[in-house]
PDB file of C-alpha atoms in Angstrom:
ATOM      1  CA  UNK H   1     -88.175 -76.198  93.870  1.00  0.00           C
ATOM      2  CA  UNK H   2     -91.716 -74.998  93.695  1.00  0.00           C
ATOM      3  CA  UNK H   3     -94.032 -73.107  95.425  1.00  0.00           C
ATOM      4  CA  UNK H   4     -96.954 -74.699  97.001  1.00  0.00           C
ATOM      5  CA  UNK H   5     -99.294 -73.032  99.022  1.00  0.00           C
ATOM      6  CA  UNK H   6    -102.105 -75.300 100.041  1.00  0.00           C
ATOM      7  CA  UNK H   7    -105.679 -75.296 102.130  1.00  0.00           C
ATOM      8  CA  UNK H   8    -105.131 -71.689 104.399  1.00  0.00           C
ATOM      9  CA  UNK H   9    -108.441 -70.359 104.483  1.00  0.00           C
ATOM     10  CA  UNK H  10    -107.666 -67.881 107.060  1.00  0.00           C
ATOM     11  CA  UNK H  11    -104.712 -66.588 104.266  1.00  0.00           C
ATOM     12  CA  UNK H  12    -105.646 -63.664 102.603  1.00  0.00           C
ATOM     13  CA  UNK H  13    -102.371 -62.461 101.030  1.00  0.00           C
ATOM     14  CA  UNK H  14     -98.813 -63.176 100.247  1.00  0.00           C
ATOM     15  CA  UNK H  15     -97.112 -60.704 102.131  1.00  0.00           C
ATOM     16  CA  UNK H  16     -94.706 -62.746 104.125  1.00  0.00           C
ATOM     17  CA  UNK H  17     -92.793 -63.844 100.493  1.00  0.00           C
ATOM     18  CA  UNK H  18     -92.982 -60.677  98.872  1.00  0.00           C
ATOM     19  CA  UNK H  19     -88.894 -60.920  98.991  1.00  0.00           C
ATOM     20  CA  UNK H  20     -89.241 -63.915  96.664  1.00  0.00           C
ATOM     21  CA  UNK H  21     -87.053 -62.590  93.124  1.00  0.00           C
ATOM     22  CA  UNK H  22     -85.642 -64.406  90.638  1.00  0.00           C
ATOM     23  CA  UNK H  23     -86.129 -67.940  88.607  1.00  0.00           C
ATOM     24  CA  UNK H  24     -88.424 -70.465  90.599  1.00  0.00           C
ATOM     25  CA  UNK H  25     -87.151 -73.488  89.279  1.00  0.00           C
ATOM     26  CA  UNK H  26     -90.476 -75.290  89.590  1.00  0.00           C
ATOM     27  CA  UNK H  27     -94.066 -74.158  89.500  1.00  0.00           C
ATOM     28  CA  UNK H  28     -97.040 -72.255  91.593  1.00  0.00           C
ATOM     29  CA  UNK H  29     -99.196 -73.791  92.535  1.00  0.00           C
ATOM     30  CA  UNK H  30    -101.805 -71.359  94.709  1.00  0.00           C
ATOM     31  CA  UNK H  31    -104.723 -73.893  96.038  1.00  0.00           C
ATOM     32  CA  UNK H  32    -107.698 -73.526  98.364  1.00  0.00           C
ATOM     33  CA  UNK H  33    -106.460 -70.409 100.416  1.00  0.00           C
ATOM     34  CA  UNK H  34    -108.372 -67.242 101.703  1.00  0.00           C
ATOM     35  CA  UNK H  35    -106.148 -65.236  99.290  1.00  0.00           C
ATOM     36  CA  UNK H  36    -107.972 -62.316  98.046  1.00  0.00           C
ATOM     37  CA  UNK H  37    -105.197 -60.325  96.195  1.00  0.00           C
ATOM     38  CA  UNK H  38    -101.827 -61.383  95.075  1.00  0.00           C
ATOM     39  CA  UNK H  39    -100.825 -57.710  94.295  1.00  0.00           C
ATOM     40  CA  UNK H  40     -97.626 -57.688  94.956  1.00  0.00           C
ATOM     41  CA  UNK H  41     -96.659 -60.750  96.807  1.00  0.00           C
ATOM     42  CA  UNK H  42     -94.659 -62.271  93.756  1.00  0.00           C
ATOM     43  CA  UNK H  43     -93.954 -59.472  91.257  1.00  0.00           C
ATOM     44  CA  UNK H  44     -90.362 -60.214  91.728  1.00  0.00           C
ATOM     45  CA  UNK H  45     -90.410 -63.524  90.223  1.00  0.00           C
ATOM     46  CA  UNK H  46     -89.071 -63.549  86.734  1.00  0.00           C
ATOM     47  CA  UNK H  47     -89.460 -66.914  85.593  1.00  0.00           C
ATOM     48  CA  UNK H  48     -91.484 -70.437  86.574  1.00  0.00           C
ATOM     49  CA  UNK H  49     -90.287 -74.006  85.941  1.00  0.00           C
ATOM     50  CA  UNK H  50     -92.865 -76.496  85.695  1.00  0.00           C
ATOM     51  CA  UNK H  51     -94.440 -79.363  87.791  1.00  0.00           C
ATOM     52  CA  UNK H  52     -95.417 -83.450  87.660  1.00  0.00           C
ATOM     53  CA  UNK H  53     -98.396 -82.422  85.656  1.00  0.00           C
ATOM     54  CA  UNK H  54     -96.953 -79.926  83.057  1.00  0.00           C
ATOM     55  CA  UNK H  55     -98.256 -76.725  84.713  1.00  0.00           C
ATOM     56  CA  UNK H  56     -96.509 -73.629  85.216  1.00  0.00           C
ATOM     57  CA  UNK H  57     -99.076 -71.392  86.849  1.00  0.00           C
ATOM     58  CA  UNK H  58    -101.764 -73.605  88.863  1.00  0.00           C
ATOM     59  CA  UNK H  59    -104.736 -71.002  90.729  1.00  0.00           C
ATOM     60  CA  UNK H  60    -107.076 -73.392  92.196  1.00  0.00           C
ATOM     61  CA  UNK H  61    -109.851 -72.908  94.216  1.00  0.00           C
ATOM     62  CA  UNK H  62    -109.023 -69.312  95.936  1.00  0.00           C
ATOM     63  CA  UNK H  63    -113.179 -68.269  96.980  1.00  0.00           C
ATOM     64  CA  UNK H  64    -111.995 -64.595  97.083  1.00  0.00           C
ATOM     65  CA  UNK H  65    -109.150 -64.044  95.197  1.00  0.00           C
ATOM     66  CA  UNK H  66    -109.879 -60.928  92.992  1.00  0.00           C
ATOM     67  CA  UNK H  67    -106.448 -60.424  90.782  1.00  0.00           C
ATOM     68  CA  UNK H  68    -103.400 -62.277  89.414  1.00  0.00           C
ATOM     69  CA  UNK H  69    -101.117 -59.300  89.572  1.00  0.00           C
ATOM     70  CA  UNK H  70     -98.297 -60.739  91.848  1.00  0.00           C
ATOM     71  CA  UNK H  71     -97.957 -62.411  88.144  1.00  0.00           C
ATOM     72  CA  UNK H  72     -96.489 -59.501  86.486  1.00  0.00           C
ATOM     73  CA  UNK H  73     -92.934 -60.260  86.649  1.00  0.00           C
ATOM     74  CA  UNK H  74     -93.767 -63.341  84.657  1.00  0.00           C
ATOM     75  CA  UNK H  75     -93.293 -63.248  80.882  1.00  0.00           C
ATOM     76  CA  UNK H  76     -93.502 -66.862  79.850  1.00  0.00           C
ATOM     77  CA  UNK H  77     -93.593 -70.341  80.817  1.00  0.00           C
ATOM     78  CA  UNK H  78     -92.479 -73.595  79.597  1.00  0.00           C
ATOM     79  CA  UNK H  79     -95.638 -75.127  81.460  1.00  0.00           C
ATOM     80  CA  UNK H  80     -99.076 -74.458  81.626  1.00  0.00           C
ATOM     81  CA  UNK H  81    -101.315 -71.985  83.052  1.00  0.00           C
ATOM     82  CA  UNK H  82    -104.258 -73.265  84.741  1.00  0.00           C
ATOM     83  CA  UNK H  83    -106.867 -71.160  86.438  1.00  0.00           C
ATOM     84  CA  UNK H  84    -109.802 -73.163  87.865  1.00  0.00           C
ATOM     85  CA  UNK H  85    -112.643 -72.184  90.361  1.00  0.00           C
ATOM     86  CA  UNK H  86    -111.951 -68.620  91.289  1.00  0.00           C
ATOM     87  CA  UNK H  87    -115.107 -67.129  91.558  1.00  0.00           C
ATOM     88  CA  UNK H  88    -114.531 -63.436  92.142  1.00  0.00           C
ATOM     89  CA  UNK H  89    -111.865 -63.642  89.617  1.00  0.00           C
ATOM     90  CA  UNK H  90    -112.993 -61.662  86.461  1.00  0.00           C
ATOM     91  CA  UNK H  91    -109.866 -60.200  85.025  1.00  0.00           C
ATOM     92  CA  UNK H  92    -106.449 -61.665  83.958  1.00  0.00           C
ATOM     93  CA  UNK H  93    -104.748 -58.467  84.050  1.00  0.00           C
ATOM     94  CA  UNK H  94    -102.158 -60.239  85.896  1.00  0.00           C
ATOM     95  CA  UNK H  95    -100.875 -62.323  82.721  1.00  0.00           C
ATOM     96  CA  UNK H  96     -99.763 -58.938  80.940  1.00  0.00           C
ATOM     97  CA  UNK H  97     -96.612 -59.629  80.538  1.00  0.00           C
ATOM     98  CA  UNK H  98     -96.603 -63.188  79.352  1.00  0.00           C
ATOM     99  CA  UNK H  99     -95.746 -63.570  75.881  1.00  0.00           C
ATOM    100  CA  UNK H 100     -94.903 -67.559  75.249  1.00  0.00           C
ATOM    101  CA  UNK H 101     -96.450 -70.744  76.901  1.00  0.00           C
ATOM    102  CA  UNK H 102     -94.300 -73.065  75.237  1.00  0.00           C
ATOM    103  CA  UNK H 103     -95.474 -76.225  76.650  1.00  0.00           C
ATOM    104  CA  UNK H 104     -98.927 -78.290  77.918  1.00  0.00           C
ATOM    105  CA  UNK H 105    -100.113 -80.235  80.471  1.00  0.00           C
ATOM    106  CA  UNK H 106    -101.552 -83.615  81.244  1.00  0.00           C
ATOM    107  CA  UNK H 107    -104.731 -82.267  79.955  1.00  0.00           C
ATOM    108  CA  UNK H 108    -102.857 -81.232  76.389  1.00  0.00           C
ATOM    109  CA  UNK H 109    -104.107 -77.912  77.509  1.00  0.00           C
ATOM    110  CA  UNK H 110    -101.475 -75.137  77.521  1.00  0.00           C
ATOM    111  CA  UNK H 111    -104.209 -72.304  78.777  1.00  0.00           C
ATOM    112  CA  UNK H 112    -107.166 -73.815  81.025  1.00  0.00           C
ATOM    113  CA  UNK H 113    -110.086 -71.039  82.569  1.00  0.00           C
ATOM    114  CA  UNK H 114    -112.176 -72.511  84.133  1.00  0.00           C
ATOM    115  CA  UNK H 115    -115.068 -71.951  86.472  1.00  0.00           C
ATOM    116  CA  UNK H 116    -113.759 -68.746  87.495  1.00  0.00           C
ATOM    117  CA  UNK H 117    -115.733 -64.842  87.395  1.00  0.00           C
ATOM    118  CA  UNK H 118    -113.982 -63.927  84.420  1.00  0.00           C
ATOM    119  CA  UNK H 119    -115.644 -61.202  82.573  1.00  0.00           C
ATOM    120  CA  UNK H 120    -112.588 -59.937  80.147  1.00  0.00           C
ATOM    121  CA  UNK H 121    -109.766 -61.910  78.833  1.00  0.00           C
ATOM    122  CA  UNK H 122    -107.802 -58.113  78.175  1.00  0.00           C
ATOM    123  CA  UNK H 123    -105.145 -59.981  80.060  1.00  0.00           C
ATOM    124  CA  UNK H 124    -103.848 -62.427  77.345  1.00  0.00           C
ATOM    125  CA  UNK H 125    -102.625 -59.074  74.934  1.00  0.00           C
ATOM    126  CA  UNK H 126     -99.163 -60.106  75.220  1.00  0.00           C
ATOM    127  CA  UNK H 127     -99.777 -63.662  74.103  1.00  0.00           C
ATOM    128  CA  UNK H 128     -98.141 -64.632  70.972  1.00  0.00           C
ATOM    129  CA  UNK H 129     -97.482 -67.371  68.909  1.00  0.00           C
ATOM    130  CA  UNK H 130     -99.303 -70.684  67.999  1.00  0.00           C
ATOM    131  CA  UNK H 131     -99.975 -72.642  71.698  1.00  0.00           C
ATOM    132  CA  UNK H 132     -98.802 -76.762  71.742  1.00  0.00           C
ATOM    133  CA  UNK H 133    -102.123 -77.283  73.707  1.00  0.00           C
ATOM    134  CA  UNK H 134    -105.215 -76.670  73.464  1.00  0.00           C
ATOM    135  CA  UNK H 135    -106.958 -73.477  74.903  1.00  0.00           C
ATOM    136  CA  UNK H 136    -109.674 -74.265  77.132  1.00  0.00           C
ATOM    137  CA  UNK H 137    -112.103 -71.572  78.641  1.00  0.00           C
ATOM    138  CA  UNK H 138    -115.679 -73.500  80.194  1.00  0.00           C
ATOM    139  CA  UNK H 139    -117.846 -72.231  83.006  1.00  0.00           C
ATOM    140  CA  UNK H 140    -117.015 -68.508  83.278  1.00  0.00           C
ATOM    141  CA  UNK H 141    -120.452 -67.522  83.318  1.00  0.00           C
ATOM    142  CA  UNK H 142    -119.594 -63.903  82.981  1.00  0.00           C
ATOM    143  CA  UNK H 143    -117.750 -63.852  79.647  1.00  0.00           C
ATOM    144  CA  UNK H 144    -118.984 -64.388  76.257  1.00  0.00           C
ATOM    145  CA  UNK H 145    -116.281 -65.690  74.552  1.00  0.00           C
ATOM    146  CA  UNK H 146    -116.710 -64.294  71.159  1.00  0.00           C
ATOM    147  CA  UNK H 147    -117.208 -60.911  72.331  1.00  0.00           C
ATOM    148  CA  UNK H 148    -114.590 -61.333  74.956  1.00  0.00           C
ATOM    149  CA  UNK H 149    -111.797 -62.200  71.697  1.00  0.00           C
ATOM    150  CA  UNK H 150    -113.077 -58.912  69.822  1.00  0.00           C
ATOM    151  CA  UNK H 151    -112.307 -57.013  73.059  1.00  0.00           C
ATOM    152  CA  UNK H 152    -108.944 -58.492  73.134  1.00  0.00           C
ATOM    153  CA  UNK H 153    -108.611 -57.685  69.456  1.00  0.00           C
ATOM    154  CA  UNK H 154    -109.461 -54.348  69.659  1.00  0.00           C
ATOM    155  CA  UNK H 155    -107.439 -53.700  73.288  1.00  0.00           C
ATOM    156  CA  UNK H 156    -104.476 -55.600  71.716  1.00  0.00           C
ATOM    157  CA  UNK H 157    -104.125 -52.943  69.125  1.00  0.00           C
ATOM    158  CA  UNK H 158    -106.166 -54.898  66.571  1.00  0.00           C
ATOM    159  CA  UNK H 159    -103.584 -56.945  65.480  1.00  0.00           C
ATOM    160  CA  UNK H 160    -105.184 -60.106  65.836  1.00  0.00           C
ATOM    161  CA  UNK H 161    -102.072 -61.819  66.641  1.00  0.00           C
ATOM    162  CA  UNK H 162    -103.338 -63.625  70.205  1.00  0.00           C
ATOM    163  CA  UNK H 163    -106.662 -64.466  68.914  1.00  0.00           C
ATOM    164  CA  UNK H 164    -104.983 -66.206  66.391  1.00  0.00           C
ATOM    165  CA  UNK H 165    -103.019 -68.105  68.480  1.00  0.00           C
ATOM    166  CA  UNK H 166    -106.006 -69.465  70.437  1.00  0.00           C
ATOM    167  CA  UNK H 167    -108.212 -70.003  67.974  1.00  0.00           C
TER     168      UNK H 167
END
């Protein structure tokens, strides 16, 4: 029911399931590939289930991935998104479109960045609503938080609504 793709380090993009569409009843769960770009690979996916550990979204160790925007078809999920050890990942531009994360994981975390190249947040915009877990970003040396949330203020239209919700 979900997608796993696991250890390719010779992968460097999705284009073999870029006919994937619809509800995936379970999560993905991207971990340890060569994957640089996700572009387009699973823009077709509307909606994610979740897995075992209560995430929705798991990105996990992808050296040279540089976007989430196979993502974009995505506009919430009952599960957590986790995004962990992605070093030349510094936007979330991918996670436009999501709007609810209505659920946590093991951690109590319903939004985990970590460790990745992040150097905007500009992603989170359509994020709305009060999160059941915690938010937590830690090791993204590029981004200063504070100025990163004023950013997302000011690109979200100033409405303040996300930063609310993760503060």
């Amino acid at each position: 029911d979900s997608i796993l793709i696991y250890g390719n380090p010779k992968l460097t993009d999705l284009h073999g399931i870029d006919g994937l569409s619809g509800p995936i009843p379970g999560a993905i769960s991207l971990q340890q590939n060569g994957l640089t770009t996700l572009y387009d690979s699973l823009q077709n996916i509307t909606s994610v289930g979740r897995n075992a550990f209560g995430n929705s979204i798991e990105v996990l160790g992808n050296e040279r991935l540089a976007d989430l925007m196979g993502f974009l078809g995505i506009t919430q999920t009952p599960g957590a998104i986790t995004i962990d050890n992605n070093p030349h990942l510094d936007n979330l531009k991918g996670l436009a479109n999501v709007r609810l994360i209505s659920g946590s994981n093991a951690n109590n975390a319903s939004l985990e960045l970590r460790d990745n190249g992040l150097t905007s947040i500009d992603g989170l915009c359509a994020l709305g609503g009060a999160l059941p877990g915690s938010l937590t970003v830690t090791g993204n040396a590029m981004l200063r938080l504070s100025a990163a949330l004023q950013g997302l203020d000011a690109q979200c239209g100033g409405n303040g609504s996300t930063i609310e919700a993760i503060k």
